[in-house]
Amino acid sequence: MTDALLSVRDLTTEFATPNGSIRAIEDVSFDVESGEKLGIVGESGSGKSVTARSIMGLLDENGRIANGSVELGGHDLTSLSERELTDVRGTEVAMIFQDPMSSLTPVLTVGTQITETILEHRDVTKAEAREQAIDLLEQVRIPDPESVIDTYPHQLSGGQRQRVLIAIAISCDPDLLIADEPTTALDVTIEAQILDLLEDLVSDRETSLVQITHDLGVVAETCDRVAVMYAGRVVEQGPVSEVFVEPRHPYTAGLLRSTPRIADVEPELLAGNVPDPGERPVGCNFAPRCPHSTDDCHVDDPPLEPAGAASRPSAEGRDAAPAEGREVASGEGREAASAEGREVACVRTDDIGTLEPIPEAKREQTATPEVGPTIVEGERVEKDFSSADSLLDRLLPGGEPPVRAVDGVDLSLAEGETLGLVGESGSGKTTLGRLLLELTDRTGGEIRFDGRPLAEVPEQELRSRIQFVFQDPNSSLNPRQTVGKILRFAIKKHDAATDVDDRIAELLTEVGLDPETRHDYPHQLSGGQKQRVGVARALAVDPDVIVADEPTSALDVSVQGQLLDLLDDIKRERGLSMVFISHDLSVIRHIADRVAVMYLGRIVEVGDTRGLFGAPQHPYTEALLSAVPDPDPGAEVDRIVLDGEIPDPKRPPEGCNFVTRCPEAMAECESHDPELVANDDGEVACLLHHDVVRGESADGATVSDGPPESEAGDAARADGSGDSV
Amino acid sequence: MRYRYIAIRLLQTVPVLFGVSVVVFIIIHSAPGDPVVNMLGIEATDENVAQIRQAYGLNDPLYVQYANWLGGILQGDLGQSLTQNRSVTALIASRLPATLFLAVASMLIAVVIAIPAGIISAVRKGSASDYGVTLGALTGISIPNFWLGLILILLFARTYNVFPPGNYVPPSEDPVAAIRHVALPAITVGTAFAALLARQTRSSMLDNLNQEYVKMAKSKGLGSRKIFVRHALKQALLPVITVAGLQFGYLLSATVVVEQVFAWPGMGRLIWSAVQQQDYPTVQGTVLVVATLFVLINVIVDLTYSYLDPRVSAS
Ligand code: SF4
Ligand code: SF4
């Protein structure tokens, strides 16, 4: 019927579990034309990855395709034997895996892993294969491919490993590439490089691409068409420029509206959770969360049907539109509608019409809330991690230098304020957060709490006034204790006098959980609920300050939104101060009053959220902001793609930390280390904005005092980079 | 990087061996009973006892005795046996080859059986051969080795006369006879070892077959044989090697019992009789040698590991 390259029809995949078989995906259908880029987007449990693996025939042992077909280049992959599939995989369809850390075999060199693919499918000698592999490494923009080819995966950075995975995938010129969350495990600036690379490769080679992702921004920036999946089904598909601008399915709209954005919009709450496979409701899977649901929605699974071009329904127009729509769906008009390519699985499509992708409510104009006096203050805080783990290691020559995780950081937190700490891996943001609570010992500098040095604050007091919310609730909640017991322990430690049972109920209610949750063990809760318990435990001691380390990074967009709102409410009601650590700029944008951007152990810029996001001063902040994929397909982005990798924190560059990647770098940046200096718009550490060099007071030696290479500059650096002042 | 790793690993053994020597010394000297009385029998006069004590330095304070002992060790002298008129070094030199021969033979038998069995059982998970291997391994672990030794002797030496019931023949004298003689004791010692290794191989192979990189290899279009051999096997053997190294200690302790059953003139029997006669220097010397062997084997395992797994020596 179609001349599509890939044609997936009614694909249904089941997994055998101890509780019977579970359908991970049901009746999934879509096409990918030659040279087309399709995004499959959804939250966890949507079945997007299972779809990819079903196409490749890479299901786990307990999985099987129960129904449907996968036509690729004329044959149905679901009917091929394992042996026949080996001829298809790699040459006709190849996959780029999500996690570059675990997808390369650790004991084989990069070269072996690339050449074995070529040798398998092509009639070439080993030497020729090696030549081709080097060429491929060059194409994926790995510097010095001749030596990288003989390295082992662990010797490469995450970004480079992802490039190697891409090189393997394209090595035999497949017609179709399936990329399963290829950038999720990467830092923002590296993600931008990889997306750029993929884009170029795919268009140069005219390869078709299926991009599996949870990130609407990635789809908007890299795909032509999108299929939105929810609870094992495709609920809407069509051109990105239409679906993301005029969504038709209530879930698509909800997802778009709840996604935190860099732009100045307040994300909306999408209540509820994705149902687990096996616990999906009768009728429309989205019905329990859908603001438009009616009784009709609970009868049957709505099929994916072409949606006519509906106008935005007015109160009276509602009856006119459906009549047209239905006719189109049933008659020969199907072809016409398909050509347009919009399909929606919702019984009320025609009543609902098109929806708004962006919530109207603008962000509240209060740039900074009422803040009190400074409660936590850090001065020249430093932390080194030594990689030498034994005495011998330290005594023998040739060992590794220590990692300077936090390198002389000043920061302050006011009462009632949320400070966002943002940075990529190796920036030291998490270490800095831990230092504030003395969860780890400082190497240098001073931290004051309420004006007193931490050394003078009794341990007991510190623990009851500052609390930490961990990134991973699975490892921070004791799996053998019930929620009640976990909270009881925290409450008792703080105040033995209170009525503990009442307090537990109170705390659980405060974090939006049913007080009966107290009888549950952590594994019985969803990720979002676990994280709420983590918050409740932190609140048990009535803290003044909460340090939250990536508390939402393991959660889906809609659940993340719920937790962020909860944290924000609690903070307001209790008048707490909060340090919110995250790699995700959109989340920081949403929750923080003030933002500190970290790079390689330093704070490079501080400012109030609105100002910093609106007009970033530091080149790094600017690049970081531009690198975040925007879910608005119309958005004009001048993406600044930074070159290179984040340097090894064991060997930071001379001069400005950012000099190796800075698009604005000047000659003096290589020898002068800029200080973080306040100006009208915040604080920034960049020689473009001032000429104060680190290690000197503002009126001391500056760049302008002498030529860049002068001894004065070097001396300033030499004694500035080390000890605290 | 690799040389540095090897150097660190070797230097680390020095304090370990020193610790072992102290512990061995203290344990043996805190055992009740008087070795000299033992040595001379009940008729010994007080005078005789005093004389001997003097001659062997047993009247010195413990730390002096230890220092003397340690000084001797550093020169390769483990002291004089109290019960036999020979140096401990000579005693050990006469016994060690038999034990090593038995240990190596057991290990070989175990490896040759266990690793293929473990692999087959993992690759054909859930099949009859998998159940066979699992059941066999369970049985192998549960059978006490002295009992197995007796049964083997009864069956293969007494009833069918296929193999001789032990009796060490040095391989340098007659390799064929040596192998025939070592067969039964080696099977006895090796069975439990093989069972352990088979289990470990199976579980680590299964573990590897579920890794992302195996899926990745599959997605390249490689055939299953290449995937098993290249992407799963090498990795899967890493933990097996570790277990084998750690269990070498088991192997040595198993020989103490098995050597009795098969009248094998090895270290096990030497230790056994020395302990019974409270022959301090011999017990100390043998235990120290065995401990050193154990430590060295583990260093070798670590180095092999670092050779097979490029991640180890780098970090
Ligand atoms: S079918 Fe009903 S519940 Fe489902 S999305 Fe449409 S309106 Fe909502
Ligand atoms: S100081 Fe120089 S290198 Fe550093 S951020 Fe500013 S312009 Fe870039």
PDB file of N, CA, C and O in Angstrom, chain A residues 125 135 188 280 296 339 391 432 496 503 522 612 671:
ATOM      1  N   THR A 125      39.435  -7.031   3.654  1.00  0.00           N
ATOM      2  CA  THR A 125      40.481  -7.594   4.505  1.00  0.00           C
ATOM      3  C   THR A 125      40.480  -6.856   5.837  1.00  0.00           C
ATOM      4  O   THR A 125      39.890  -5.779   5.973  1.00  0.00           O
ATOM      5  N   ASP A 135      38.348   5.895   9.321  1.00  0.00           N
ATOM      6  CA  ASP A 135      37.574   6.867   8.572  1.00  0.00           C
ATOM      7  C   ASP A 135      36.240   7.158   9.276  1.00  0.00           C
ATOM      8  O   ASP A 135      35.810   8.312   9.381  1.00  0.00           O
ATOM      9  N   VAL A 188      24.525  18.342  28.819  1.00  0.00           N
ATOM     10  CA  VAL A 188      23.828  19.198  27.861  1.00  0.00           C
ATOM     11  C   VAL A 188      24.702  19.620  26.685  1.00  0.00           C
ATOM     12  O   VAL A 188      24.295  19.527  25.528  1.00  0.00           O
ATOM     13  N   ARG A 280      -3.566  -1.396  33.115  1.00  0.00           N
ATOM     14  CA  ARG A 280      -4.168  -0.340  32.312  1.00  0.00           C
ATOM     15  C   ARG A 280      -5.682  -0.433  32.383  1.00  0.00           C
ATOM     16  O   ARG A 280      -6.247  -1.523  32.443  1.00  0.00           O
ATOM     17  N   ASP A 296     -18.027   7.665  27.449  1.00  0.00           N
ATOM     18  CA  ASP A 296     -17.661   6.973  26.207  1.00  0.00           C
ATOM     19  C   ASP A 296     -16.220   6.477  26.228  1.00  0.00           C
ATOM     20  O   ASP A 296     -15.869   5.495  25.577  1.00  0.00           O
ATOM     21  N   ALA A 339      -2.428  11.394   3.977  1.00  0.00           N
ATOM     22  CA  ALA A 339      -1.416  12.185   3.308  1.00  0.00           C
ATOM     23  C   ALA A 339      -1.020  13.350   4.194  1.00  0.00           C
ATOM     24  O   ALA A 339       0.146  13.706   4.311  1.00  0.00           O
ATOM     25  N   LEU A 391      48.273   3.652  50.829  1.00  0.00           N
ATOM     26  CA  LEU A 391      49.514   4.318  51.180  1.00  0.00           C
ATOM     27  C   LEU A 391      50.544   4.094  50.074  1.00  0.00           C
ATOM     28  O   LEU A 391      51.203   5.014  49.614  1.00  0.00           O
ATOM     29  N   LEU A 432      29.605  20.239  46.276  1.00  0.00           N
ATOM     30  CA  LEU A 432      29.375  21.488  46.994  1.00  0.00           C
ATOM     31  C   LEU A 432      28.153  21.344  47.907  1.00  0.00           C
ATOM     32  O   LEU A 432      28.176  21.750  49.063  1.00  0.00           O
ATOM     33  N   ALA A 496      11.846  13.720  70.736  1.00  0.00           N
ATOM     34  CA  ALA A 496      11.281  12.480  71.262  1.00  0.00           C
ATOM     35  C   ALA A 496       9.908  12.699  71.882  1.00  0.00           C
ATOM     36  O   ALA A 496       9.158  11.754  72.114  1.00  0.00           O
ATOM     37  N   ARG A 503       2.391  12.782  63.937  1.00  0.00           N
ATOM     38  CA  ARG A 503       3.397  13.493  63.156  1.00  0.00           C
ATOM     39  C   ARG A 503       3.623  12.794  61.806  1.00  0.00           C
ATOM     40  O   ARG A 503       3.729  13.439  60.774  1.00  0.00           O
ATOM     41  N   PRO A 522       9.318   0.692  50.741  1.00  0.00           N
ATOM     42  CA  PRO A 522       9.671   1.527  49.587  1.00  0.00           C
ATOM     43  C   PRO A 522       9.416   0.865  48.233  1.00  0.00           C
ATOM     44  O   PRO A 522       8.964   1.524  47.305  1.00  0.00           O
ATOM     45  N   LEU A 612      19.414  35.945  34.628  1.00  0.00           N
ATOM     46  CA  LEU A 612      20.425  35.036  34.090  1.00  0.00           C
ATOM     47  C   LEU A 612      19.910  34.294  32.867  1.00  0.00           C
ATOM     48  O   LEU A 612      20.633  34.110  31.892  1.00  0.00           O
ATOM     49  N   SER A 671      46.209  32.750  30.315  1.00  0.00           N
ATOM     50  CA  SER A 671      47.141  32.923  31.414  1.00  0.00           C
ATOM     51  C   SER A 671      46.479  33.570  32.628  1.00  0.00           C
ATOM     52  O   SER A 671      47.045  33.592  33.701  1.00  0.00           O
TER      53      SER A 671
END
